JSON list of C-alpha atoms and ligand atoms in Angstrom, two decimals:
[
{"chain": "A", "resi": 1, "resn": "MET", "atom": "CA", "xyz": [11.64, -81.90, -122.79]},
{"chain": "A", "resi": 2, "resn": "ASN", "atom": "CA", "xyz": [13.01, -85.31, -123.70]},
{"chain": "A", "resi": 3, "resn": "GLU", "atom": "CA", "xyz": [14.22, -84.33, -127.19]},
{"chain": "A", "resi": 4, "resn": "ILE", "atom": "CA", "xyz": [16.60, -81.74, -125.74]},
{"chain": "A", "resi": 5, "resn": "PHE", "atom": "CA", "xyz": [18.34, -84.27, -123.56]},
{"chain": "A", "resi": 6, "resn": "SER", "atom": "CA", "xyz": [18.35, -87.19, -126.00]},
{"chain": "A", "resi": 7, "resn": "ARG", "atom": "CA", "xyz": [19.74, -85.12, -128.89]},
{"chain": "A", "resi": 8, "resn": "ALA", "atom": "CA", "xyz": [23.34, -85.54, -129.98]},
{"chain": "A", "resi": 9, "resn": "SER", "atom": "CA", "xyz": [24.98, -84.89, -133.33]},
{"chain": "A", "resi": 10, "resn": "VAL", "atom": "CA", "xyz": [24.60, -87.79, -135.77]},
{"chain": "A", "resi": 11, "resn": "ARG", "atom": "CA", "xyz": [27.09, -87.90, -138.66]},
{"chain": "A", "resi": 12, "resn": "GLN", "atom": "CA", "xyz": [26.47, -91.40, -140.05]},
{"chain": "A", "resi": 13, "resn": "PHE", "atom": "CA", "xyz": [23.20, -92.33, -141.65]},
{"chain": "A", "resi": 14, "resn": "GLU", "atom": "CA", "xyz": [21.35, -95.26, -143.12]},
{"chain": "A", "resi": 15, "resn": "PRO", "atom": "CA", "xyz": [20.95, -94.88, -146.88]},
{"chain": "A", "resi": 16, "resn": "ARG", "atom": "CA", "xyz": [17.12, -95.07, -146.77]},
{"chain": "A", "resi": 17, "resn": "PRO", "atom": "CA", "xyz": [15.37, -91.81, -147.64]},
{"chain": "A", "resi": 18, "resn": "VAL", "atom": "CA", "xyz": [13.50, -89.64, -145.16]},
{"chain": "A", "resi": 19, "resn": "GLU", "atom": "CA", "xyz": [9.76, -89.66, -145.84]},
{"chain": "A", "resi": 20, "resn": "GLN", "atom": "CA", "xyz": [8.36, -86.49, -147.40]},
{"chain": "A", "resi": 21, "resn": "GLU", "atom": "CA", "xyz": [5.94, -85.92, -144.46]},
{"chain": "A", "resi": 22, "resn": "LYS", "atom": "CA", "xyz": [8.87, -86.02, -142.06]},
{"chain": "A", "resi": 23, "resn": "VAL", "atom": "CA", "xyz": [10.86, -83.55, -144.17]},
{"chain": "A", "resi": 24, "resn": "GLU", "atom": "CA", "xyz": [7.87, -81.22, -144.17]},
{"chain": "A", "resi": 25, "resn": "GLN", "atom": "CA", "xyz": [7.55, -81.57, -140.41]},
{"chain": "A", "resi": 26, "resn": "LEU", "atom": "CA", "xyz": [11.23, -80.61, -139.99]},
{"chain": "A", "resi": 27, "resn": "LEU", "atom": "CA", "xyz": [10.62, -77.51, -142.09]},
{"chain": "A", "resi": 28, "resn": "ARG", "atom": "CA", "xyz": [7.45, -76.69, -140.14]},
{"chain": "A", "resi": 29, "resn": "ALA", "atom": "CA", "xyz": [9.49, -76.91, -136.94]},
{"chain": "A", "resi": 30, "resn": "ALA", "atom": "CA", "xyz": [12.14, -74.62, -138.44]},
{"chain": "A", "resi": 31, "resn": "MET", "atom": "CA", "xyz": [9.58, -71.99, -139.36]},
{"chain": "A", "resi": 32, "resn": "ALA", "atom": "CA", "xyz": [8.00, -72.18, -135.88]},
{"chain": "A", "resi": 33, "resn": "ALA", "atom": "CA", "xyz": [11.17, -70.58, -134.49]},
{"chain": "A", "resi": 34, "resn": "PRO", "atom": "CA", "xyz": [11.11, -67.12, -132.93]},
{"chain": "A", "resi": 35, "resn": "SER", "atom": "CA", "xyz": [12.76, -64.31, -134.91]},
{"chain": "A", "resi": 36, "resn": "ALA", "atom": "CA", "xyz": [13.51, -60.65, -134.28]},
{"chain": "A", "resi": 37, "resn": "ARG", "atom": "CA", "xyz": [10.32, -58.66, -134.89]},
{"chain": "A", "resi": 38, "resn": "ASN", "atom": "CA", "xyz": [9.03, -61.89, -136.42]},
{"chain": "A", "resi": 39, "resn": "GLN", "atom": "CA", "xyz": [11.06, -61.10, -139.54]},
{"chain": "A", "resi": 40, "resn": "GLN", "atom": "CA", "xyz": [11.50, -64.79, -140.51]},
{"chain": "A", "resi": 41, "resn": "PRO", "atom": "CA", "xyz": [14.60, -64.08, -142.63]},
{"chain": "A", "resi": 42, "resn": "TRP", "atom": "CA", "xyz": [14.99, -67.71, -143.69]},
{"chain": "A", "resi": 43, "resn": "GLU", "atom": "CA", "xyz": [14.60, -69.68, -146.91]},
{"chain": "A", "resi": 44, "resn": "PHE", "atom": "CA", "xyz": [15.17, -73.45, -146.97]},
{"chain": "A", "resi": 45, "resn": "TYR", "atom": "CA", "xyz": [16.52, -75.76, -149.65]},
{"chain": "A", "resi": 46, "resn": "ALA", "atom": "CA", "xyz": [15.55, -79.38, -148.95]},
{"chain": "A", "resi": 47, "resn": "VAL", "atom": "CA", "xyz": [18.16, -81.36, -150.86]},
{"chain": "A", "resi": 48, "resn": "THR", "atom": "CA", "xyz": [17.86, -85.07, -151.62]},
{"chain": "A", "resi": 49, "resn": "ASN", "atom": "CA", "xyz": [19.67, -85.01, -154.97]},
{"chain": "A", "resi": 50, "resn": "ARG", "atom": "CA", "xyz": [22.87, -87.06, -154.52]},
{"chain": "A", "resi": 51, "resn": "GLU", "atom": "CA", "xyz": [25.05, -84.87, -156.77]},
{"chain": "A", "resi": 52, "resn": "THR", "atom": "CA", "xyz": [23.99, -81.71, -154.98]},
{"chain": "A", "resi": 53, "resn": "LEU", "atom": "CA", "xyz": [24.55, -83.29, -151.55]},
{"chain": "A", "resi": 54, "resn": "ASP", "atom": "CA", "xyz": [28.05, -84.33, -152.63]},
{"chain": "A", "resi": 55, "resn": "ALA", "atom": "CA", "xyz": [28.75, -80.85, -154.00]},
{"chain": "A", "resi": 56, "resn": "LEU", "atom": "CA", "xyz": [27.66, -79.34, -150.68]},
{"chain": "A", "resi": 57, "resn": "ALA", "atom": "CA", "xyz": [29.83, -81.84, -148.77]},
{"chain": "A", "resi": 58, "resn": "ALA", "atom": "CA", "xyz": [32.84, -80.44, -150.62]},
{"chain": "A", "resi": 59, "resn": "CYS", "atom": "CA", "xyz": [32.10, -76.86, -149.51]},
{"chain": "A", "resi": 60, "resn": "SER", "atom": "CA", "xyz": [33.57, -77.28, -146.02]},
{"chain": "A", "resi": 61, "resn": "LEU", "atom": "CA", "xyz": [36.16, -79.61, -144.54]},
{"chain": "A", "resi": 62, "resn": "TYR", "atom": "CA", "xyz": [33.63, -80.30, -141.79]},
{"chain": "A", "resi": 63, "resn": "ALA", "atom": "CA", "xyz": [30.64, -81.12, -143.99]},
{"chain": "A", "resi": 64, "resn": "LEU", "atom": "CA", "xyz": [31.69, -84.63, -145.01]},
{"chain": "A", "resi": 65, "resn": "SER", "atom": "CA", "xyz": [28.71, -86.17, -143.22]},
{"chain": "A", "resi": 66, "resn": "LEU", "atom": "CA", "xyz": [26.58, -84.93, -146.13]},
{"chain": "A", "resi": 67, "resn": "LYS", "atom": "CA", "xyz": [28.28, -87.55, -148.32]},
{"chain": "A", "resi": 68, "resn": "GLY", "atom": "CA", "xyz": [26.34, -90.32, -146.62]},
{"chain": "A", "resi": 69, "resn": "ALA", "atom": "CA", "xyz": [23.21, -88.33, -145.75]},
{"chain": "A", "resi": 70, "resn": "PRO", "atom": "CA", "xyz": [19.96, -88.85, -147.67]},
{"chain": "A", "resi": 71, "resn": "LEU", "atom": "CA", "xyz": [18.81, -85.32, -146.81]},
{"chain": "A", "resi": 72, "resn": "GLY", "atom": "CA", "xyz": [20.39, -81.90, -146.36]},
{"chain": "A", "resi": 73, "resn": "ILE", "atom": "CA", "xyz": [18.38, -78.93, -145.22]},
{"chain": "A", "resi": 74, "resn": "VAL", "atom": "CA", "xyz": [20.17, -75.78, -146.29]},
{"chain": "A", "resi": 75, "resn": "ILE", "atom": "CA", "xyz": [19.16, -72.83, -144.14]},
{"chain": "A", "resi": 76, "resn": "CYS", "atom": "CA", "xyz": [19.55, -69.63, -146.10]},
{"chain": "A", "resi": 77, "resn": "CYS", "atom": "CA", "xyz": [19.25, -66.02, -144.95]},
{"chain": "A", "resi": 78, "resn": "ARG", "atom": "CA", "xyz": [17.72, -63.19, -146.96]},
{"chain": "A", "resi": 79, "resn": "ARG", "atom": "CA", "xyz": [20.09, -60.24, -147.16]},
{"chain": "A", "resi": 80, "resn": "ASN", "atom": "CA", "xyz": [17.29, -57.70, -147.42]},
{"chain": "A", "resi": 81, "resn": "CYS", "atom": "CA", "xyz": [15.32, -58.57, -144.28]},
{"chain": "A", "resi": 82, "resn": "SER", "atom": "CA", "xyz": [14.23, -55.81, -141.90]},
{"chain": "A", "resi": 83, "resn": "ARG", "atom": "CA", "xyz": [16.81, -56.52, -139.16]},
{"chain": "A", "resi": 84, "resn": "PRO", "atom": "CA", "xyz": [19.78, -58.19, -140.92]},
{"chain": "A", "resi": 85, "resn": "GLU", "atom": "CA", "xyz": [21.89, -57.88, -137.76]},
{"chain": "A", "resi": 86, "resn": "TYR", "atom": "CA", "xyz": [19.58, -60.42, -136.13]},
{"chain": "A", "resi": 87, "resn": "ALA", "atom": "CA", "xyz": [19.12, -62.69, -139.14]},
{"chain": "A", "resi": 88, "resn": "GLN", "atom": "CA", "xyz": [21.77, -65.28, -138.25]},
{"chain": "A", "resi": 89, "resn": "ILE", "atom": "CA", "xyz": [20.51, -65.44, -134.69]},
{"chain": "A", "resi": 90, "resn": "ASP", "atom": "CA", "xyz": [17.01, -66.10, -136.03]},
{"chain": "A", "resi": 91, "resn": "CYS", "atom": "CA", "xyz": [18.34, -68.81, -138.33]},
{"chain": "A", "resi": 92, "resn": "SER", "atom": "CA", "xyz": [20.10, -70.42, -135.35]},
{"chain": "A", "resi": 93, "resn": "ALA", "atom": "CA", "xyz": [16.76, -70.79, -133.61]},
{"chain": "A", "resi": 94, "resn": "ALA", "atom": "CA", "xyz": [15.36, -72.43, -136.76]},
{"chain": "A", "resi": 95, "resn": "ALA", "atom": "CA", "xyz": [18.36, -74.78, -136.93]},
{"chain": "A", "resi": 96, "resn": "GLU", "atom": "CA", "xyz": [17.93, -75.91, -133.33]},
{"chain": "A", "resi": 97, "resn": "ASN", "atom": "CA", "xyz": [14.23, -76.53, -133.93]},
{"chain": "A", "resi": 98, "resn": "ILE", "atom": "CA", "xyz": [15.12, -78.81, -136.86]},
{"chain": "A", "resi": 99, "resn": "LEU", "atom": "CA", "xyz": [17.60, -80.76, -134.70]},
{"chain": "A", "resi": 100, "resn": "LEU", "atom": "CA", "xyz": [15.01, -81.29, -131.97]},
{"chain": "A", "resi": 101, "resn": "GLU", "atom": "CA", "xyz": [12.19, -82.19, -134.37]},
{"chain": "A", "resi": 102, "resn": "ALA", "atom": "CA", "xyz": [14.55, -84.71, -136.00]},
{"chain": "A", "resi": 103, "resn": "VAL", "atom": "CA", "xyz": [14.91, -86.50, -132.64]},
{"chain": "A", "resi": 104, "resn": "SER", "atom": "CA", "xyz": [11.16, -86.51, -132.23]},
{"chain": "A", "resi": 105, "resn": "GLN", "atom": "CA", "xyz": [10.81, -88.11, -135.71]},
{"chain": "A", "resi": 106, "resn": "GLY", "atom": "CA", "xyz": [13.33, -90.87, -134.94]},
{"chain": "A", "resi": 107, "resn": "LEU", "atom": "CA", "xyz": [15.90, -89.20, -137.17]},
{"chain": "A", "resi": 108, "resn": "GLY", "atom": "CA", "xyz": [19.46, -88.08, -136.54]},
{"chain": "A", "resi": 109, "resn": "ALA", "atom": "CA", "xyz": [21.01, -84.79, -137.62]},
{"chain": "A", "resi": 110, "resn": "VAL", "atom": "CA", "xyz": [24.04, -82.58, -137.36]},
{"chain": "A", "resi": 111, "resn": "TRP", "atom": "CA", "xyz": [24.45, -78.82, -137.78]},
{"chain": "A", "resi": 112, "resn": "LEU", "atom": "CA", "xyz": [27.12, -77.96, -140.36]},
{"chain": "A", "resi": 113, "resn": "GLY", "atom": "CA", "xyz": [28.42, -74.42, -139.96]},
{"chain": "A", "resi": 114, "resn": "ILE", "atom": "CA", "xyz": [28.66, -72.25, -143.09]},
{"chain": "A", "resi": 115, "resn": "ALA", "atom": "CA", "xyz": [28.20, -68.54, -142.19]},
{"chain": "A", "resi": 116, "resn": "PRO", "atom": "CA", "xyz": [30.15, -66.48, -141.26]},
{"chain": "A", "resi": 117, "resn": "ILE", "atom": "CA", "xyz": [33.04, -68.32, -142.98]},
{"chain": "A", "resi": 118, "resn": "GLU", "atom": "CA", "xyz": [33.29, -66.49, -146.32]},
{"chain": "A", "resi": 119, "resn": "MET", "atom": "CA", "xyz": [34.91, -69.38, -148.22]},
{"chain": "A", "resi": 120, "resn": "ARG", "atom": "CA", "xyz": [32.12, -71.75, -147.23]},
{"chain": "A", "resi": 121, "resn": "MET", "atom": "CA", "xyz": [29.46, -69.16, -148.02]},
{"chain": "A", "resi": 122, "resn": "GLU", "atom": "CA", "xyz": [30.87, -68.62, -151.51]},
{"chain": "A", "resi": 123, "resn": "ALA", "atom": "CA", "xyz": [31.25, -72.35, -152.19]},
{"chain": "A", "resi": 124, "resn": "THR", "atom": "CA", "xyz": [27.70, -73.21, -151.06]},
{"chain": "A", "resi": 125, "resn": "ALA", "atom": "CA", "xyz": [26.20, -70.31, -153.02]},
{"chain": "A", "resi": 126, "resn": "GLN", "atom": "CA", "xyz": [27.92, -71.70, -156.12]},
{"chain": "A", "resi": 127, "resn": "ALA", "atom": "CA", "xyz": [26.90, -75.30, -155.44]},
{"chain": "A", "resi": 128, "resn": "LEU", "atom": "CA", "xyz": [23.24, -74.25, -155.18]},
{"chain": "A", "resi": 129, "resn": "ASN", "atom": "CA", "xyz": [23.38, -71.52, -157.80]},
{"chain": "A", "resi": 130, "resn": "LEU", "atom": "CA", "xyz": [21.86, -69.32, -155.12]},
{"chain": "A", "resi": 131, "resn": "PRO", "atom": "CA", "xyz": [20.24, -65.98, -156.03]},
{"chain": "A", "resi": 132, "resn": "GLU", "atom": "CA", "xyz": [22.31, -62.93, -154.98]},
{"chain": "A", "resi": 133, "resn": "ASP", "atom": "CA", "xyz": [19.84, -61.87, -152.28]},
{"chain": "A", "resi": 134, "resn": "LEU", "atom": "CA", "xyz": [20.40, -65.10, -150.28]},
{"chain": "A", "resi": 135, "resn": "TYR", "atom": "CA", "xyz": [23.37, -66.56, -148.45]},
{"chain": "A", "resi": 136, "resn": "VAL", "atom": "CA", "xyz": [23.77, -69.94, -146.77]},
{"chain": "A", "resi": 137, "resn": "PHE", "atom": "CA", "xyz": [23.71, -69.80, -142.99]},
{"chain": "A", "resi": 138, "resn": "ALA", "atom": "CA", "xyz": [24.06, -73.52, -142.16]},
{"chain": "A", "resi": 139, "resn": "ILE", "atom": "CA", "xyz": [23.26, -76.99, -143.44]},
{"chain": "A", "resi": 140, "resn": "ILE", "atom": "CA", "xyz": [21.56, -79.70, -141.43]},
{"chain": "A", "resi": 141, "resn": "ALA", "atom": "CA", "xyz": [22.62, -83.19, -142.55]},
{"chain": "A", "resi": 142, "resn": "CYS", "atom": "CA", "xyz": [19.80, -85.55, -141.68]},
{"chain": "A", "resi": 143, "resn": "GLY", "atom": "CA", "xyz": [18.65, -89.15, -141.98]},
{"chain": "A", "resi": 144, "resn": "TYR", "atom": "CA", "xyz": [18.02, -92.31, -140.03]},
{"chain": "A", "resi": 145, "resn": "PRO", "atom": "CA", "xyz": [20.97, -92.76, -137.66]},
{"chain": "A", "resi": 146, "resn": "ALA", "atom": "CA", "xyz": [23.42, -95.54, -138.49]},
{"chain": "A", "resi": 147, "resn": "VAL", "atom": "CA", "xyz": [24.92, -95.17, -135.03]},
{"chain": "A", "resi": 148, "resn": "GLU", "atom": "CA", "xyz": [23.32, -94.63, -131.65]},
{"chain": "A", "resi": 149, "resn": "PRO", "atom": "CA", "xyz": [23.60, -90.94, -130.67]},
{"chain": "A", "resi": 150, "resn": "LYS", "atom": "CA", "xyz": [25.41, -90.44, -127.37]},
{"chain": "A", "resi": 151, "resn": "PRO", "atom": "CA", "xyz": [24.02, -87.40, -125.57]},
{"chain": "A", "resi": 152, "resn": "GLN", "atom": "CA", "xyz": [26.24, -85.83, -122.90]},
{"chain": "A", "resi": 153, "resn": "ASP", "atom": "CA", "xyz": [25.07, -84.30, -119.66]},
{"chain": "A", "resi": 154, "resn": "ARG", "atom": "CA", "xyz": [26.84, -80.96, -119.79]},
{"chain": "A", "resi": 155, "resn": "TYR", "atom": "CA", "xyz": [25.12, -79.38, -116.82]},
{"chain": "A", "resi": 156, "resn": "ASP", "atom": "CA", "xyz": [27.78, -77.51, -114.88]},
{"chain": "A", "resi": 157, "resn": "PRO", "atom": "CA", "xyz": [26.60, -75.81, -111.70]},
{"chain": "A", "resi": 158, "resn": "ALA", "atom": "CA", "xyz": [29.75, -73.63, -111.76]},
{"chain": "A", "resi": 159, "resn": "ARG", "atom": "CA", "xyz": [28.34, -71.86, -114.85]},
{"chain": "A", "resi": 160, "resn": "VAL", "atom": "CA", "xyz": [25.22, -70.81, -112.99]},
{"chain": "A", "resi": 161, "resn": "HIS", "atom": "CA", "xyz": [25.27, -67.58, -111.02]},
{"chain": "A", "resi": 162, "resn": "TRP", "atom": "CA", "xyz": [22.30, -67.44, -108.73]},
{"chain": "A", "resi": 163, "resn": "LEU", "atom": "CA", "xyz": [21.11, -63.99, -107.74]},
{"chain": "A", "resi": 164, "resn": "THR", "atom": "CA", "xyz": [18.69, -64.53, -104.93]},
{"chain": "B", "resi": 201, "resn": "FMN", "atom": "C1", "xyz": [27.36, -73.18, -135.11]},
{"chain": "B", "resi": 201, "resn": "FMN", "atom": "C2", "xyz": [27.69, -74.65, -135.19]},
{"chain": "B", "resi": 201, "resn": "FMN", "atom": "C3", "xyz": [28.49, -75.12, -136.22]},
{"chain": "B", "resi": 201, "resn": "FMN", "atom": "C4", "xyz": [28.79, -76.48, -136.32]},
{"chain": "B", "resi": 201, "resn": "FMN", "atom": "N1", "xyz": [29.51, -76.92, -137.38]},
{"chain": "B", "resi": 201, "resn": "FMN", "atom": "C5", "xyz": [29.74, -78.24, -137.53]},
{"chain": "B", "resi": 201, "resn": "FMN", "atom": "C6", "xyz": [30.38, -78.71, -138.71]},
{"chain": "B", "resi": 201, "resn": "FMN", "atom": "O1", "xyz": [30.73, -77.94, -139.60]},
{"chain": "B", "resi": 201, "resn": "FMN", "atom": "N2", "xyz": [30.58, -80.05, -138.83]},
{"chain": "B", "resi": 201, "resn": "FMN", "atom": "C7", "xyz": [30.17, -80.95, -137.87]},
{"chain": "B", "resi": 201, "resn": "FMN", "atom": "O2", "xyz": [30.38, -82.15, -138.06]},
{"chain": "B", "resi": 201, "resn": "FMN", "atom": "N3", "xyz": [29.55, -80.52, -136.73]},
{"chain": "B", "resi": 201, "resn": "FMN", "atom": "C8", "xyz": [29.32, -79.20, -136.55]},
{"chain": "B", "resi": 201, "resn": "FMN", "atom": "N4", "xyz": [28.63, -78.75, -135.45]},
{"chain": "B", "resi": 201, "resn": "FMN", "atom": "C9", "xyz": [28.18, -79.71, -134.41]},
{"chain": "B", "resi": 201, "resn": "FMN", "atom": "C10", "xyz": [29.05, -79.60, -133.14]},
{"chain": "B", "resi": 201, "resn": "FMN", "atom": "O3", "xyz": [30.33, -80.13, -133.40]},
{"chain": "B", "resi": 201, "resn": "FMN", "atom": "C11", "xyz": [28.34, -80.35, -131.99]},
{"chain": "B", "resi": 201, "resn": "FMN", "atom": "O4", "xyz": [27.07, -79.79, -131.77]},
{"chain": "B", "resi": 201, "resn": "FMN", "atom": "C12", "xyz": [29.16, -80.26, -130.70]},
{"chain": "B", "resi": 201, "resn": "FMN", "atom": "O5", "xyz": [30.36, -80.98, -130.85]},
{"chain": "B", "resi": 201, "resn": "FMN", "atom": "C13", "xyz": [28.39, -80.82, -129.51]},
{"chain": "B", "resi": 201, "resn": "FMN", "atom": "O6", "xyz": [28.04, -82.16, -129.74]},
{"chain": "B", "resi": 201, "resn": "FMN", "atom": "P1", "xyz": [26.51, -82.65, -129.72]},
{"chain": "B", "resi": 201, "resn": "FMN", "atom": "O7", "xyz": [25.79, -81.92, -130.84]},
{"chain": "B", "resi": 201, "resn": "FMN", "atom": "O8", "xyz": [26.57, -84.11, -129.99]},
{"chain": "B", "resi": 201, "resn": "FMN", "atom": "O9", "xyz": [25.91, -82.30, -128.39]},
{"chain": "B", "resi": 201, "resn": "FMN", "atom": "C14", "xyz": [28.30, -77.40, -135.33]},
{"chain": "B", "resi": 201, "resn": "FMN", "atom": "C15", "xyz": [27.48, -76.91, -134.30]},
{"chain": "B", "resi": 201, "resn": "FMN", "atom": "C16", "xyz": [27.16, -75.57, -134.25]},
{"chain": "B", "resi": 201, "resn": "FMN", "atom": "C17", "xyz": [26.22, -75.08, -133.16]}
]
C-alpha cells in the first residue's frame, strides 16, 4: 500500500484550511479502524478554531506543531466502554488510519502523544472543557504540508524471526 511507505510525520503546514469533505474523510477512516469486540471507544473533536489549537499546543512540550496547523483531530477515549483495557489500543488503530488517509488526501499529519501522560491528559481535558467520562488519547495535527515528508525505509531483516 503506497500510503504506508510514503507516510512520514509532517510538523509544518501551509496556513490554508483543510476542506470539510477531507476532514470528514479523515474521520471516516478513523472510525473504520478495528477495535476490541468492536467497542469503538473513541470520540473525536475536529478543531479548526485558532485559539483552541493554540491552547492544545501548550498542553505538551511536543505539541508545538499545532501552532501552525489549520486542523487538529483530538482522539478521545470513553472511560466507560466495555473493554477499557483495550481502549487505547483501539484508538491507536484509529490514529494510524487518520495518518494514512491524510497521505491519500494529499495532506500531512503528525501524531501527538497525550495519554498516558497524566499532565498532558489533564491539560488537554481543561483546554477542551472535556466531559468527565472522556479523556484525550492523542491529537493529530494536520494540514497541507509546508515541507516535503521524508519517509524512511526501516525494514530490518534482523528483526524478523522466520519459523519455517
Ligand atoms: C505514540 C506516539 C506519540 C508521538 N508523540 C509525538 C509528539 O508528541 N510530538 C511529535 O512531534 N511527534 C510525535 N510522534 C511522532 C513520532 O515522533 C514519529 O512517528 C517518529 O519519529 C517516526 O517518524 P515518522 O512518523 O516520520 O516515520 C508520536 C508518535 C507516536 C506513535
